[in-house]
Short mmCIF file of C-alpha atoms in Angstrom, two decimals:
data_model
loop_
_atom_site.label_atom_id
_atom_site.label_comp_id
_atom_site.label_asym_id
_atom_site.label_seq_id
_atom_site.Cartn_x
_atom_site.Cartn_y
_atom_site.Cartn_z
CA UNK A 297 14.06 -23.32 -21.90
CA UNK A 298 11.62 -20.44 -21.44
CA UNK A 299 11.09 -19.27 -17.86
CA UNK A 300 7.53 -18.88 -16.57
CA UNK A 301 7.25 -16.81 -13.40
CA UNK A 302 4.25 -17.29 -11.11
CA UNK A 303 5.19 -15.19 -8.07
CA UNK A 304 4.20 -11.69 -9.20
CA UNK A 305 2.13 -11.35 -6.04
CA UNK A 306 5.45 -11.27 -4.22
CA UNK A 307 7.58 -9.27 -6.63
CA UNK A 308 7.22 -8.33 -10.27
CA UNK A 309 9.39 -10.16 -12.79
CA UNK A 310 10.59 -9.37 -15.27
CA UNK A 311 10.95 -5.72 -14.40
CA UNK A 312 9.60 -3.16 -16.84
CA UNK A 313 11.91 -2.43 -19.79
CA UNK A 314 14.58 0.09 -18.87
CA UNK A 315 14.32 -0.27 -15.07
CA UNK A 316 17.55 -2.24 -14.68
CA UNK A 317 19.44 0.07 -17.03
CA UNK A 318 18.19 3.17 -15.20
CA UNK A 319 19.17 1.72 -11.82
CA UNK A 320 22.62 0.72 -13.08
CA UNK A 321 23.13 4.20 -14.54
CA UNK A 322 22.23 5.82 -11.24
CA UNK A 323 24.49 3.50 -9.25
CA UNK A 324 27.46 4.04 -11.58
CA UNK A 325 26.98 7.72 -12.43
CA UNK A 326 25.49 9.43 -9.42
CA UNK A 327 24.03 7.65 -6.43
CA UNK A 328 24.34 10.78 -4.33
CA UNK A 329 22.68 11.28 -0.98
CA UNK A 330 19.93 13.83 -1.50
CA UNK A 331 19.03 16.46 1.09
CA UNK A 332 22.50 16.23 2.61
CA UNK A 333 24.82 17.42 -0.09
CA UNK A 334 25.04 20.98 -1.39
CA UNK A 335 26.51 20.06 -4.76
CA UNK A 336 25.25 19.59 -8.30
CA UNK A 337 24.98 15.79 -8.29
CA UNK A 338 22.87 15.74 -5.13
CA UNK A 339 20.59 18.45 -6.55
CA UNK A 340 20.15 16.49 -9.79
CA UNK A 341 19.15 13.31 -7.95
CA UNK A 342 16.80 15.29 -5.68
CA UNK A 343 15.14 16.75 -8.78
CA UNK A 344 14.66 13.26 -10.24
CA UNK A 345 13.02 12.09 -7.02
CA UNK A 346 10.68 15.09 -6.95
CA UNK A 347 9.82 14.62 -10.64
CA UNK A 348 9.04 10.95 -9.99
CA UNK A 349 6.79 11.86 -7.05
CA UNK A 350 4.95 14.33 -9.30
CA UNK A 351 4.47 11.68 -12.00
CA UNK A 352 3.19 9.10 -9.51
CA UNK A 353 0.82 11.61 -7.94
CA UNK A 354 -0.59 12.34 -11.38
CA UNK A 355 -0.82 8.63 -12.29
CA UNK A 356 -2.77 7.79 -9.13
CA UNK A 357 -4.72 11.06 -8.98
CA UNK A 358 -3.29 12.17 -5.64
CA UNK A 359 -4.10 15.71 -4.57
CA UNK A 360 -0.42 16.49 -4.09
CA UNK A 361 2.95 14.85 -4.66
CA UNK A 362 3.46 15.32 -0.92
CA UNK A 363 1.12 12.32 -0.56
CA UNK A 364 3.71 10.14 -2.34
CA UNK A 365 6.51 8.64 -0.29
CA UNK A 366 9.10 6.01 -1.09
CA UNK A 367 9.90 3.07 1.17
CA UNK A 368 12.02 -0.04 0.66
CA UNK A 369 8.87 -2.09 0.09
CA UNK A 370 5.25 -2.78 0.94
CA UNK A 371 5.97 -4.55 4.23
CA UNK A 372 7.96 -1.52 5.40
CA UNK A 373 5.09 0.76 4.34
CA UNK A 374 2.52 -1.33 6.21
CA UNK A 375 4.63 -1.22 9.35
CA UNK A 376 4.94 2.57 9.02
CA UNK A 377 1.18 2.86 8.64
CA UNK A 378 0.30 0.61 11.57
CA UNK A 379 2.95 1.90 13.97
CA UNK A 380 2.53 5.53 12.98
CA UNK A 381 -1.25 5.78 12.90
CA UNK A 382 -2.47 3.55 15.71
CA UNK A 383 -2.55 4.44 19.40
CA UNK A 384 -3.55 2.43 22.49
CA UNK A 385 -7.30 1.80 22.42
CA UNK A 386 -7.58 1.94 18.63
CA UNK A 387 -9.37 -0.78 16.70
CA UNK A 388 -8.63 -2.10 13.20
CA UNK A 389 -10.79 -4.11 10.80
CA UNK A 390 -9.12 -6.54 8.39
CA UNK A 391 -10.38 -9.26 6.07
CA UNK A 392 -9.73 -12.96 6.52
CA UNK A 393 -7.41 -12.85 3.50
CA UNK A 394 -4.68 -10.60 4.85
CA UNK A 395 -0.99 -11.24 4.32
CA UNK A 396 1.45 -11.90 7.15
CA UNK A 397 2.95 -8.49 6.38
CA UNK A 398 -0.24 -7.07 7.91
CA UNK A 399 -1.11 -9.66 10.52
CA UNK A 400 2.28 -10.03 12.21
CA UNK A 401 2.74 -6.32 13.04
CA UNK A 402 -0.95 -5.98 13.87
CA UNK A 403 -0.81 -8.96 16.24
CA UNK A 404 2.37 -7.52 17.81
CA UNK A 405 0.60 -4.18 18.39
CA UNK A 406 -2.30 -6.05 19.99
CA UNK A 407 0.08 -7.76 22.40
CA UNK A 408 2.24 -4.75 23.21
CA UNK A 409 0.43 -1.59 22.21
CA UNK A 410 -3.17 -1.94 23.37
CA UNK A 411 -4.58 -2.23 19.83
CA UNK A 412 -7.48 -4.54 18.97
CA UNK A 413 -8.70 -5.86 15.65
CA UNK A 414 -11.63 -7.71 14.13
CA UNK A 415 -11.79 -9.84 11.02
CA UNK A 416 -14.59 -9.13 8.56
CA UNK A 417 -16.53 -12.24 7.66
CA UNK A 418 -15.04 -14.01 4.66
CA UNK A 419 -17.17 -16.47 2.73
CA UNK A 420 -16.06 -20.03 1.99
CA UNK A 421 -15.33 -18.86 -1.56
CA UNK A 422 -13.04 -16.10 -0.25
CA UNK A 423 -15.39 -13.17 -0.76
CA UNK A 424 -15.54 -10.17 1.58
CA UNK A 425 -18.35 -7.63 1.27
CA UNK A 426 -18.52 -4.01 2.34
CA UNK A 427 -21.39 -5.04 4.65
CA UNK A 428 -19.14 -7.60 6.36
CA UNK A 429 -16.55 -4.88 6.94
CA UNK A 430 -19.16 -2.42 8.22
CA UNK A 431 -20.45 -4.99 10.72
CA UNK A 432 -17.03 -4.97 12.41
CA UNK A 433 -16.70 -1.18 12.73
CA UNK A 434 -17.11 0.11 16.27
CA UNK A 435 -16.62 3.54 17.85
CA UNK A 436 -12.92 2.87 18.48
CA UNK A 437 -12.23 1.74 14.90
CA UNK A 438 -9.52 3.92 13.42
CA UNK A 439 -8.49 1.91 10.36
CA UNK A 440 -9.85 -0.57 7.86
CA UNK A 441 -6.96 -2.36 6.18
CA UNK A 442 -7.76 -4.84 3.42
CA UNK A 443 -5.89 -6.16 0.45
CA UNK A 444 -7.27 -5.42 -2.98
CA UNK A 445 -6.56 -8.73 -4.64
CA UNK A 446 -5.47 -11.99 -3.04
CA UNK A 447 -2.45 -13.62 -4.62
CA UNK A 448 -3.48 -16.86 -2.89
CA UNK A 449 -7.08 -17.39 -4.01
CA UNK A 450 -7.61 -14.65 -6.59
CA UNK A 451 -10.36 -12.83 -4.70
CA UNK A 452 -10.75 -9.17 -5.63
CA UNK A 453 -12.24 -7.14 -2.80
CA UNK A 454 -14.79 -4.38 -3.52
CA UNK A 455 -12.51 -1.55 -2.36
CA UNK A 456 -14.73 1.18 -3.79
CA UNK A 457 -17.66 0.04 -1.64
CA UNK A 458 -15.46 -0.58 1.40
CA UNK A 459 -13.97 2.90 0.94
CA UNK A 460 -17.48 4.40 0.92
CA UNK A 461 -18.26 2.61 4.20
CA UNK A 462 -15.07 4.02 5.73
CA UNK A 463 -15.92 7.56 4.59
CA UNK A 464 -19.41 7.16 6.07
CA UNK A 465 -17.93 6.22 9.45
CA UNK A 466 -14.94 8.60 9.36
CA UNK A 467 -12.46 5.73 9.44
CA UNK A 468 -9.06 5.66 7.75
CA UNK A 469 -8.93 3.21 4.85
CA UNK A 470 -6.03 1.39 3.27
CA UNK A 471 -7.47 -0.61 0.39
CA UNK A 472 -4.78 -2.60 -1.32
CA UNK A 473 -1.17 -2.77 -0.29
CA UNK A 474 0.34 -1.90 -3.60
CA UNK A 475 -1.04 0.12 -6.45
CA UNK A 476 -2.52 -1.87 -9.28
CA UNK A 477 -2.80 0.27 -12.39
CA UNK A 478 -5.65 -0.29 -14.80
CA UNK A 479 -8.07 1.60 -16.97
CA UNK A 480 -10.21 2.48 -13.93
CA UNK A 481 -7.43 3.88 -11.72
CA UNK A 482 -9.51 6.92 -10.73
CA UNK A 483 -11.00 4.78 -7.96
CA UNK A 484 -7.75 5.08 -5.99
CA UNK A 485 -8.11 8.84 -5.64
CA UNK A 486 -11.57 8.34 -4.12
CA UNK A 487 -10.83 5.64 -1.57
CA UNK A 488 -7.28 6.51 -0.59
CA UNK A 489 -7.69 10.19 0.25
#
């Protein structure tokens, strides 16, 4: 029986050809701890990591590979962003479509860290406009954090327009939790600077 997988919003399956083989090779032939060992194997793995950062920076049009970091997953990354960027008194704008991976840590920071947030108006059909986001920006707004595409209802948010609103107001913008690669990927360089 052929398997049909419908949970790619959670994790991609099947993995791209060669990913499993490359991971197995690394685990069996040289899973060395980089930046701690002064030996050839550690240097080789460190070089692979740096090369991968360079390739990803080029793919997503980042200004520097120093803008590329690796984390265990998107939820970890979101927690790093929220806990590392926000300070007491800061305000965040989200959409009404956000994942628990955003809302749980954000709610926790509201309860314990003096952060506040507002939800941009979401239509009954699941649409969020740049205007709805802009209406929620206030002087204390430090971050606008919205998903790019909902894996629940299929809504695709206008991240280019929302990014322009954030630039206009001098607000940090995280538009999309994970990179989606398509023919128009240049937009990520503009809104994720």
